[in-house]
Amino acid sequence: MAQDKLEEERRSSELGDQLTSQEEVLELLGSNPLLEQLPRSSLMLIAKKVKQIVFGPGDYIAREGEQGEGLYIIMSGEAEVSFSTNAALGQALPILKKGDFFGYVPVYYQIERVRDGYTFAARHVIARQKGQQIFILNASFQKPNEDGPEHQLPMPLAPNPDQVLSFEADFDKSVVDPRIHPNHRRALAIRLVQQLPLDVRLCNPRNRVHPKRMEPREKVWVRARGKLSDDQGLHRCVAAYASDFYFLLVGLRPHALLLGVHAIPLSLDHSLWFHKSFRADEWLLFTIESPRLSNARGLVFGHFYTQSGELVISAAQEGLFWNPNAQKKSAKL
């Protein structure tokens, strides 16, 4: 009799846990804009098909608008980072503003608090997808310190951004030009349909009809489209995105190679140093140079200057220049 009673209590407890979990799933489903219009009966059918995941130590998940322990799962790659100006170093937590995870493979970010000092803080981040490690980030933070000496490289001369053709205008002409290699036009068209959130203007664009060897240098004016908030975290995210947009392509200039025809650059590593506060919705001059490309690996360095000439960001990136015409091999990276 006692054994039967214990078994009954165990089943009752499991049933209670299932009901609680199902209510949590229903709450999450109901917060999705695409599903909130469905009747509760339909949501319950969907909830029964949901497989729940148990997170281990160091793994966190945050719902829309919630603050977590410094880690967020961004299912669609759409997020807005917000930092509190009054928060102590190492305690500023981002807030996930929007994201629709249905139909996407989740990415899990695991954060290690390497250091929390009075002046410096450090984090080590590992991103995993389907159990595989796909990304590693090492980040270092410092409280502002204006007491030390200061110098910078002067901003190179460049035409004003209103004197330079916009990226879209330059691409529009190239995409419909029959003299340009069709593979290159296809690569440009793909970039056009991506609806770039940046206004990008190359100071010295390449001749795509008759490609010529050029120095491995370029100057690019760039800014976000529209007005951004005053949050420096958001401006740095925009600048980080912008730094990866045209960076490696400078390595193709000395060889008269065209994107999508002779080479496709793939980023291997990317480093950024933020020196000063800035606004990413105002023009920044991105100066780029590539000192070396060999063994299918290229190295580029860059600097971001404000229109007033202040150096605010330094950047470095290494990339693999894959030849799409090379014979495919079974070996993987």
PDB file of N, CA, C and O in Angstrom, residues 180-229:
ATOM      1  N   ILE A 180      30.387  43.302 -67.810  1.00  0.00           N
ATOM      2  CA  ILE A 180      30.948  42.765 -66.578  1.00  0.00           C
ATOM      3  C   ILE A 180      30.651  41.270 -66.484  1.00  0.00           C
ATOM      4  O   ILE A 180      29.567  40.813 -66.880  1.00  0.00           O
ATOM      5  N   HIS A 181      31.592  40.520 -65.964  1.00  0.00           N
ATOM      6  CA  HIS A 181      31.438  39.072 -65.842  1.00  0.00           C
ATOM      7  C   HIS A 181      30.137  38.745 -65.104  1.00  0.00           C
ATOM      8  O   HIS A 181      29.832  39.332 -64.059  1.00  0.00           O
ATOM      9  N   PRO A 182      29.339  37.807 -65.644  1.00  0.00           N
ATOM     10  CA  PRO A 182      28.035  37.497 -65.015  1.00  0.00           C
ATOM     11  C   PRO A 182      28.145  37.023 -63.574  1.00  0.00           C
ATOM     12  O   PRO A 182      27.263  37.312 -62.759  1.00  0.00           O
ATOM     13  N   ASN A 183      29.214  36.299 -63.228  1.00  0.00           N
ATOM     14  CA  ASN A 183      29.367  35.844 -61.841  1.00  0.00           C
ATOM     15  C   ASN A 183      29.584  37.023 -60.900  1.00  0.00           C
ATOM     16  O   ASN A 183      29.080  37.039 -59.770  1.00  0.00           O
ATOM     17  N   HIS A 184      30.323  38.019 -61.374  1.00  0.00           N
ATOM     18  CA  HIS A 184      30.548  39.208 -60.547  1.00  0.00           C
ATOM     19  C   HIS A 184      29.261  40.013 -60.411  1.00  0.00           C
ATOM     20  O   HIS A 184      28.932  40.505 -59.335  1.00  0.00           O
ATOM     21  N   ARG A 185      28.506  40.116 -61.500  1.00  0.00           N
ATOM     22  CA  ARG A 185      27.220  40.822 -61.424  1.00  0.00           C
ATOM     23  C   ARG A 185      26.276  40.116 -60.463  1.00  0.00           C
ATOM     24  O   ARG A 185      25.515  40.746 -59.728  1.00  0.00           O
ATOM     25  N   ARG A 186      26.327  38.791 -60.468  1.00  0.00           N
ATOM     26  CA  ARG A 186      25.463  38.015 -59.570  1.00  0.00           C
ATOM     27  C   ARG A 186      25.854  38.268 -58.115  1.00  0.00           C
ATOM     28  O   ARG A 186      24.983  38.430 -57.250  1.00  0.00           O
ATOM     29  N   ALA A 187      27.157  38.318 -57.832  1.00  0.00           N
ATOM     30  CA  ALA A 187      27.618  38.588 -56.466  1.00  0.00           C
ATOM     31  C   ALA A 187      27.200  39.983 -56.013  1.00  0.00           C
ATOM     32  O   ALA A 187      26.810  40.189 -54.865  1.00  0.00           O
ATOM     33  N   LEU A 188      27.258  40.962 -56.917  1.00  0.00           N
ATOM     34  CA  LEU A 188      26.841  42.322 -56.587  1.00  0.00           C
ATOM     35  C   LEU A 188      25.339  42.389 -56.355  1.00  0.00           C
ATOM     36  O   LEU A 188      24.859  43.091 -55.464  1.00  0.00           O
ATOM     37  N   ALA A 189      24.584  41.650 -57.169  1.00  0.00           N
ATOM     38  CA  ALA A 189      23.120  41.660 -57.036  1.00  0.00           C
ATOM     39  C   ALA A 189      22.697  41.085 -55.689  1.00  0.00           C
ATOM     40  O   ALA A 189      21.741  41.564 -55.069  1.00  0.00           O
ATOM     41  N   ILE A 190      23.406  40.053 -55.237  1.00  0.00           N
ATOM     42  CA  ILE A 190      23.088  39.457 -53.939  1.00  0.00           C
ATOM     43  C   ILE A 190      23.279  40.484 -52.833  1.00  0.00           C
ATOM     44  O   ILE A 190      22.467  40.597 -51.910  1.00  0.00           O
ATOM     45  N   ARG A 191      24.336  41.273 -52.929  1.00  0.00           N
ATOM     46  CA  ARG A 191      24.577  42.303 -51.915  1.00  0.00           C
ATOM     47  C   ARG A 191      23.513  43.388 -51.974  1.00  0.00           C
ATOM     48  O   ARG A 191      23.136  43.956 -50.948  1.00  0.00           O
ATOM     49  N   LEU A 192      23.011  43.671 -53.160  1.00  0.00           N
ATOM     50  CA  LEU A 192      21.993  44.707 -53.289  1.00  0.00           C
ATOM     51  C   LEU A 192      20.686  44.300 -52.623  1.00  0.00           C
ATOM     52  O   LEU A 192      20.042  45.096 -51.941  1.00  0.00           O
ATOM     53  N   VAL A 193      20.266  43.050 -52.822  1.00  0.00           N
ATOM     54  CA  VAL A 193      18.981  42.604 -52.289  1.00  0.00           C
ATOM     55  C   VAL A 193      19.035  42.378 -50.781  1.00  0.00           C
ATOM     56  O   VAL A 193      18.012  42.137 -50.152  1.00  0.00           O
ATOM     57  N   GLN A 194      20.224  42.467 -50.179  1.00  0.00           N
ATOM     58  CA  GLN A 194      20.337  42.283 -48.734  1.00  0.00           C
ATOM     59  C   GLN A 194      19.851  43.505 -47.953  1.00  0.00           C
ATOM     60  O   GLN A 194      19.798  43.468 -46.739  1.00  0.00           O
ATOM     61  N   GLN A 195      19.497  44.578 -48.670  1.00  0.00           N
ATOM     62  CA  GLN A 195      18.981  45.794 -48.032  1.00  0.00           C
ATOM     63  C   GLN A 195      19.930  46.258 -46.927  1.00  0.00           C
ATOM     64  O   GLN A 195      19.603  46.268 -45.746  1.00  0.00           O
ATOM     65  N   LEU A 196      21.107  46.648 -47.362  1.00  0.00           N
ATOM     66  CA  LEU A 196      22.154  47.071 -46.444  1.00  0.00           C
ATOM     67  C   LEU A 196      21.671  48.211 -45.559  1.00  0.00           C
ATOM     68  O   LEU A 196      21.185  49.226 -46.057  1.00  0.00           O
ATOM     69  N   PRO A 197      21.791  48.087 -44.239  1.00  0.00           N
ATOM     70  CA  PRO A 197      21.353  49.150 -43.325  1.00  0.00           C
ATOM     71  C   PRO A 197      22.365  50.284 -43.218  1.00  0.00           C
ATOM     72  O   PRO A 197      22.227  51.151 -42.369  1.00  0.00           O
ATOM     73  N   LEU A 198      23.399  50.274 -44.070  1.00  0.00           N
ATOM     74  CA  LEU A 198      24.444  51.277 -44.038  1.00  0.00           C
ATOM     75  C   LEU A 198      24.461  52.082 -45.327  1.00  0.00           C
ATOM     76  O   LEU A 198      24.114  51.573 -46.401  1.00  0.00           O
ATOM     77  N   ASP A 199      24.878  53.327 -45.216  1.00  0.00           N
ATOM     78  CA  ASP A 199      25.167  54.153 -46.376  1.00  0.00           C
ATOM     79  C   ASP A 199      26.672  54.081 -46.593  1.00  0.00           C
ATOM     80  O   ASP A 199      27.444  54.593 -45.785  1.00  0.00           O
ATOM     81  N   VAL A 200      27.112  53.407 -47.659  1.00  0.00           N
ATOM     82  CA  VAL A 200      28.525  53.144 -47.906  1.00  0.00           C
ATOM     83  C   VAL A 200      28.948  53.827 -49.208  1.00  0.00           C
ATOM     84  O   VAL A 200      28.256  53.713 -50.225  1.00  0.00           O
ATOM     85  N   ARG A 201      30.101  54.505 -49.182  1.00  0.00           N
ATOM     86  CA  ARG A 201      30.586  55.214 -50.363  1.00  0.00           C
ATOM     87  C   ARG A 201      32.098  55.011 -50.495  1.00  0.00           C
ATOM     88  O   ARG A 201      32.852  55.432 -49.624  1.00  0.00           O
ATOM     89  N   LEU A 202      32.496  54.346 -51.579  1.00  0.00           N
ATOM     90  CA  LEU A 202      33.905  54.084 -51.836  1.00  0.00           C
ATOM     91  C   LEU A 202      34.541  55.305 -52.494  1.00  0.00           C
ATOM     92  O   LEU A 202      34.014  55.827 -53.477  1.00  0.00           O
ATOM     93  N   CYS A 203      35.680  55.730 -51.965  1.00  0.00           N
ATOM     94  CA  CYS A 203      36.356  56.898 -52.523  1.00  0.00           C
ATOM     95  C   CYS A 203      37.077  56.580 -53.827  1.00  0.00           C
ATOM     96  O   CYS A 203      37.252  57.463 -54.673  1.00  0.00           O
ATOM     97  N   ASN A 204      37.499  55.345 -54.002  1.00  0.00           N
ATOM     98  CA  ASN A 204      38.246  54.961 -55.196  1.00  0.00           C
ATOM     99  C   ASN A 204      37.775  53.589 -55.677  1.00  0.00           C
ATOM    100  O   ASN A 204      38.507  52.601 -55.585  1.00  0.00           O
ATOM    101  N   PRO A 205      36.531  53.505 -56.199  1.00  0.00           N
ATOM    102  CA  PRO A 205      35.990  52.199 -56.604  1.00  0.00           C
ATOM    103  C   PRO A 205      36.746  51.609 -57.784  1.00  0.00           C
ATOM    104  O   PRO A 205      37.363  52.321 -58.567  1.00  0.00           O
ATOM    105  N   ARG A 206      36.674  50.301 -57.907  1.00  0.00           N
ATOM    106  CA  ARG A 206      37.375  49.586 -58.973  1.00  0.00           C
ATOM    107  C   ARG A 206      36.604  49.677 -60.284  1.00  0.00           C
ATOM    108  O   ARG A 206      35.393  49.857 -60.306  1.00  0.00           O
ATOM    109  N   ASN A 207      37.334  49.531 -61.361  1.00  0.00           N
ATOM    110  CA  ASN A 207      36.735  49.431 -62.686  1.00  0.00           C
ATOM    111  C   ASN A 207      36.370  47.974 -62.932  1.00  0.00           C
ATOM    112  O   ASN A 207      37.244  47.132 -63.141  1.00  0.00           O
ATOM    113  N   ARG A 208      35.098  47.684 -62.896  1.00  0.00           N
ATOM    114  CA  ARG A 208      34.671  46.286 -63.005  1.00  0.00           C
ATOM    115  C   ARG A 208      34.593  45.810 -64.455  1.00  0.00           C
ATOM    116  O   ARG A 208      34.544  44.616 -64.710  1.00  0.00           O
ATOM    117  N   VAL A 209      34.550  46.742 -65.396  1.00  0.00           N
ATOM    118  CA  VAL A 209      34.523  46.361 -66.808  1.00  0.00           C
ATOM    119  C   VAL A 209      35.910  45.913 -67.253  1.00  0.00           C
ATOM    120  O   VAL A 209      36.082  44.879 -67.905  1.00  0.00           O
ATOM    121  N   HIS A 210      36.918  46.688 -66.899  1.00  0.00           N
ATOM    122  CA  HIS A 210      38.309  46.367 -67.225  1.00  0.00           C
ATOM    123  C   HIS A 210      39.126  46.421 -65.934  1.00  0.00           C
ATOM    124  O   HIS A 210      39.782  47.425 -65.644  1.00  0.00           O
ATOM    125  N   PRO A 211      39.072  45.378 -65.122  1.00  0.00           N
ATOM    126  CA  PRO A 211      39.786  45.378 -63.839  1.00  0.00           C
ATOM    127  C   PRO A 211      41.283  45.602 -64.030  1.00  0.00           C
ATOM    128  O   PRO A 211      41.902  44.989 -64.909  1.00  0.00           O
ATOM    129  N   LYS A 212      41.828  46.489 -63.231  1.00  0.00           N
ATOM    130  CA  LYS A 212      43.261  46.775 -63.272  1.00  0.00           C
ATOM    131  C   LYS A 212      43.859  46.551 -61.892  1.00  0.00           C
ATOM    132  O   LYS A 212      43.167  46.607 -60.880  1.00  0.00           O
ATOM    133  N   ARG A 213      45.150  46.313 -61.899  1.00  0.00           N
ATOM    134  CA  ARG A 213      45.852  46.143 -60.625  1.00  0.00           C
ATOM    135  C   ARG A 213      45.923  47.483 -59.908  1.00  0.00           C
ATOM    136  O   ARG A 213      46.284  48.495 -60.511  1.00  0.00           O
ATOM    137  N   MET A 214      45.570  47.486 -58.645  1.00  0.00           N
ATOM    138  CA  MET A 214      45.560  48.706 -57.848  1.00  0.00           C
ATOM    139  C   MET A 214      46.306  48.467 -56.542  1.00  0.00           C
ATOM    140  O   MET A 214      46.530  47.314 -56.136  1.00  0.00           O
ATOM    141  N   GLU A 215      46.689  49.544 -55.900  1.00  0.00           N
ATOM    142  CA  GLU A 215      47.310  49.414 -54.589  1.00  0.00           C
ATOM    143  C   GLU A 215      46.311  48.815 -53.598  1.00  0.00           C
ATOM    144  O   GLU A 215      45.114  49.080 -53.695  1.00  0.00           O
ATOM    145  N   PRO A 216      46.791  48.018 -52.631  1.00  0.00           N
ATOM    146  CA  PRO A 216      45.874  47.386 -51.662  1.00  0.00           C
ATOM    147  C   PRO A 216      45.419  48.368 -50.590  1.00  0.00           C
ATOM    148  O   PRO A 216      45.636  48.165 -49.398  1.00  0.00           O
ATOM    149  N   ARG A 217      44.791  49.454 -51.031  1.00  0.00           N
ATOM    150  CA  ARG A 217      44.312  50.490 -50.116  1.00  0.00           C
ATOM    151  C   ARG A 217      42.966  51.012 -50.597  1.00  0.00           C
ATOM    152  O   ARG A 217      42.698  51.025 -51.792  1.00  0.00           O
ATOM    153  N   GLU A 218      42.139  51.465 -49.653  1.00  0.00           N
ATOM    154  CA  GLU A 218      40.872  52.099 -49.995  1.00  0.00           C
ATOM    155  C   GLU A 218      40.403  52.951 -48.822  1.00  0.00           C
ATOM    156  O   GLU A 218      40.768  52.705 -47.663  1.00  0.00           O
ATOM    157  N   LYS A 219      39.597  53.959 -49.155  1.00  0.00           N
ATOM    158  CA  LYS A 219      38.953  54.806 -48.150  1.00  0.00           C
ATOM    159  C   LYS A 219      37.459  54.720 -48.383  1.00  0.00           C
ATOM    160  O   LYS A 219      36.995  54.880 -49.518  1.00  0.00           O
ATOM    161  N   VAL A 220      36.722  54.463 -47.320  1.00  0.00           N
ATOM    162  CA  VAL A 220      35.285  54.236 -47.416  1.00  0.00           C
ATOM    163  C   VAL A 220      34.560  55.127 -46.418  1.00  0.00           C
ATOM    164  O   VAL A 220      34.852  55.079 -45.214  1.00  0.00           O
ATOM    165  N   TRP A 221      33.620  55.927 -46.902  1.00  0.00           N
ATOM    166  CA  TRP A 221      32.731  56.669 -46.004  1.00  0.00           C
ATOM    167  C   TRP A 221      31.562  55.767 -45.647  1.00  0.00           C
ATOM    168  O   TRP A 221      30.974  55.113 -46.517  1.00  0.00           O
ATOM    169  N   VAL A 222      31.200  55.715 -44.379  1.00  0.00           N
ATOM    170  CA  VAL A 222      30.132  54.833 -43.949  1.00  0.00           C
ATOM    171  C   VAL A 222      29.367  55.448 -42.784  1.00  0.00           C
ATOM    172  O   VAL A 222      29.953  56.151 -41.947  1.00  0.00           O
ATOM    173  N   ARG A 223      28.065  55.213 -42.739  1.00  0.00           N
ATOM    174  CA  ARG A 223      27.233  55.630 -41.612  1.00  0.00           C
ATOM    175  C   ARG A 223      25.961  54.796 -41.624  1.00  0.00           C
ATOM    176  O   ARG A 223      25.576  54.231 -42.657  1.00  0.00           O
ATOM    177  N   ALA A 224      25.295  54.730 -40.496  1.00  0.00           N
ATOM    178  CA  ALA A 224      24.025  54.010 -40.403  1.00  0.00           C
ATOM    179  C   ALA A 224      22.932  54.830 -41.076  1.00  0.00           C
ATOM    180  O   ALA A 224      22.970  56.060 -41.097  1.00  0.00           O
ATOM    181  N   ARG A 225      21.947  54.130 -41.623  1.00  0.00           N
ATOM    182  CA  ARG A 225      20.795  54.820 -42.206  1.00  0.00           C
ATOM    183  C   ARG A 225      19.828  55.186 -41.075  1.00  0.00           C
ATOM    184  O   ARG A 225      19.456  54.351 -40.269  1.00  0.00           O
ATOM    185  N   GLY A 226      19.408  56.418 -41.035  1.00  0.00           N
ATOM    186  CA  GLY A 226      18.477  56.835 -39.999  1.00  0.00           C
ATOM    187  C   GLY A 226      19.189  57.252 -38.731  1.00  0.00           C
ATOM    188  O   GLY A 226      20.406  57.107 -38.575  1.00  0.00           O
ATOM    189  N   LYS A 227      18.408  57.761 -37.805  1.00  0.00           N
ATOM    190  CA  LYS A 227      18.918  58.267 -36.530  1.00  0.00           C
ATOM    191  C   LYS A 227      18.942  57.159 -35.490  1.00  0.00           C
ATOM    192  O   LYS A 227      17.953  56.439 -35.312  1.00  0.00           O
ATOM    193  N   LEU A 228      20.065  57.032 -34.778  1.00  0.00           N
ATOM    194  CA  LEU A 228      20.190  56.046 -33.717  1.00  0.00           C
ATOM    195  C   LEU A 228      20.044  56.720 -32.349  1.00  0.00           C
ATOM    196  O   LEU A 228      20.154  57.938 -32.231  1.00  0.00           O
ATOM    197  N   SER A 229      19.817  55.916 -31.331  1.00  0.00           N
ATOM    198  CA  SER A 229      19.748  56.439 -29.969  1.00  0.00           C
ATOM    199  C   SER A 229      21.137  56.879 -29.516  1.00  0.00           C
ATOM    200  O   SER A 229      22.129  56.721 -30.240  1.00  0.00           O
TER     201      SER A 229
END
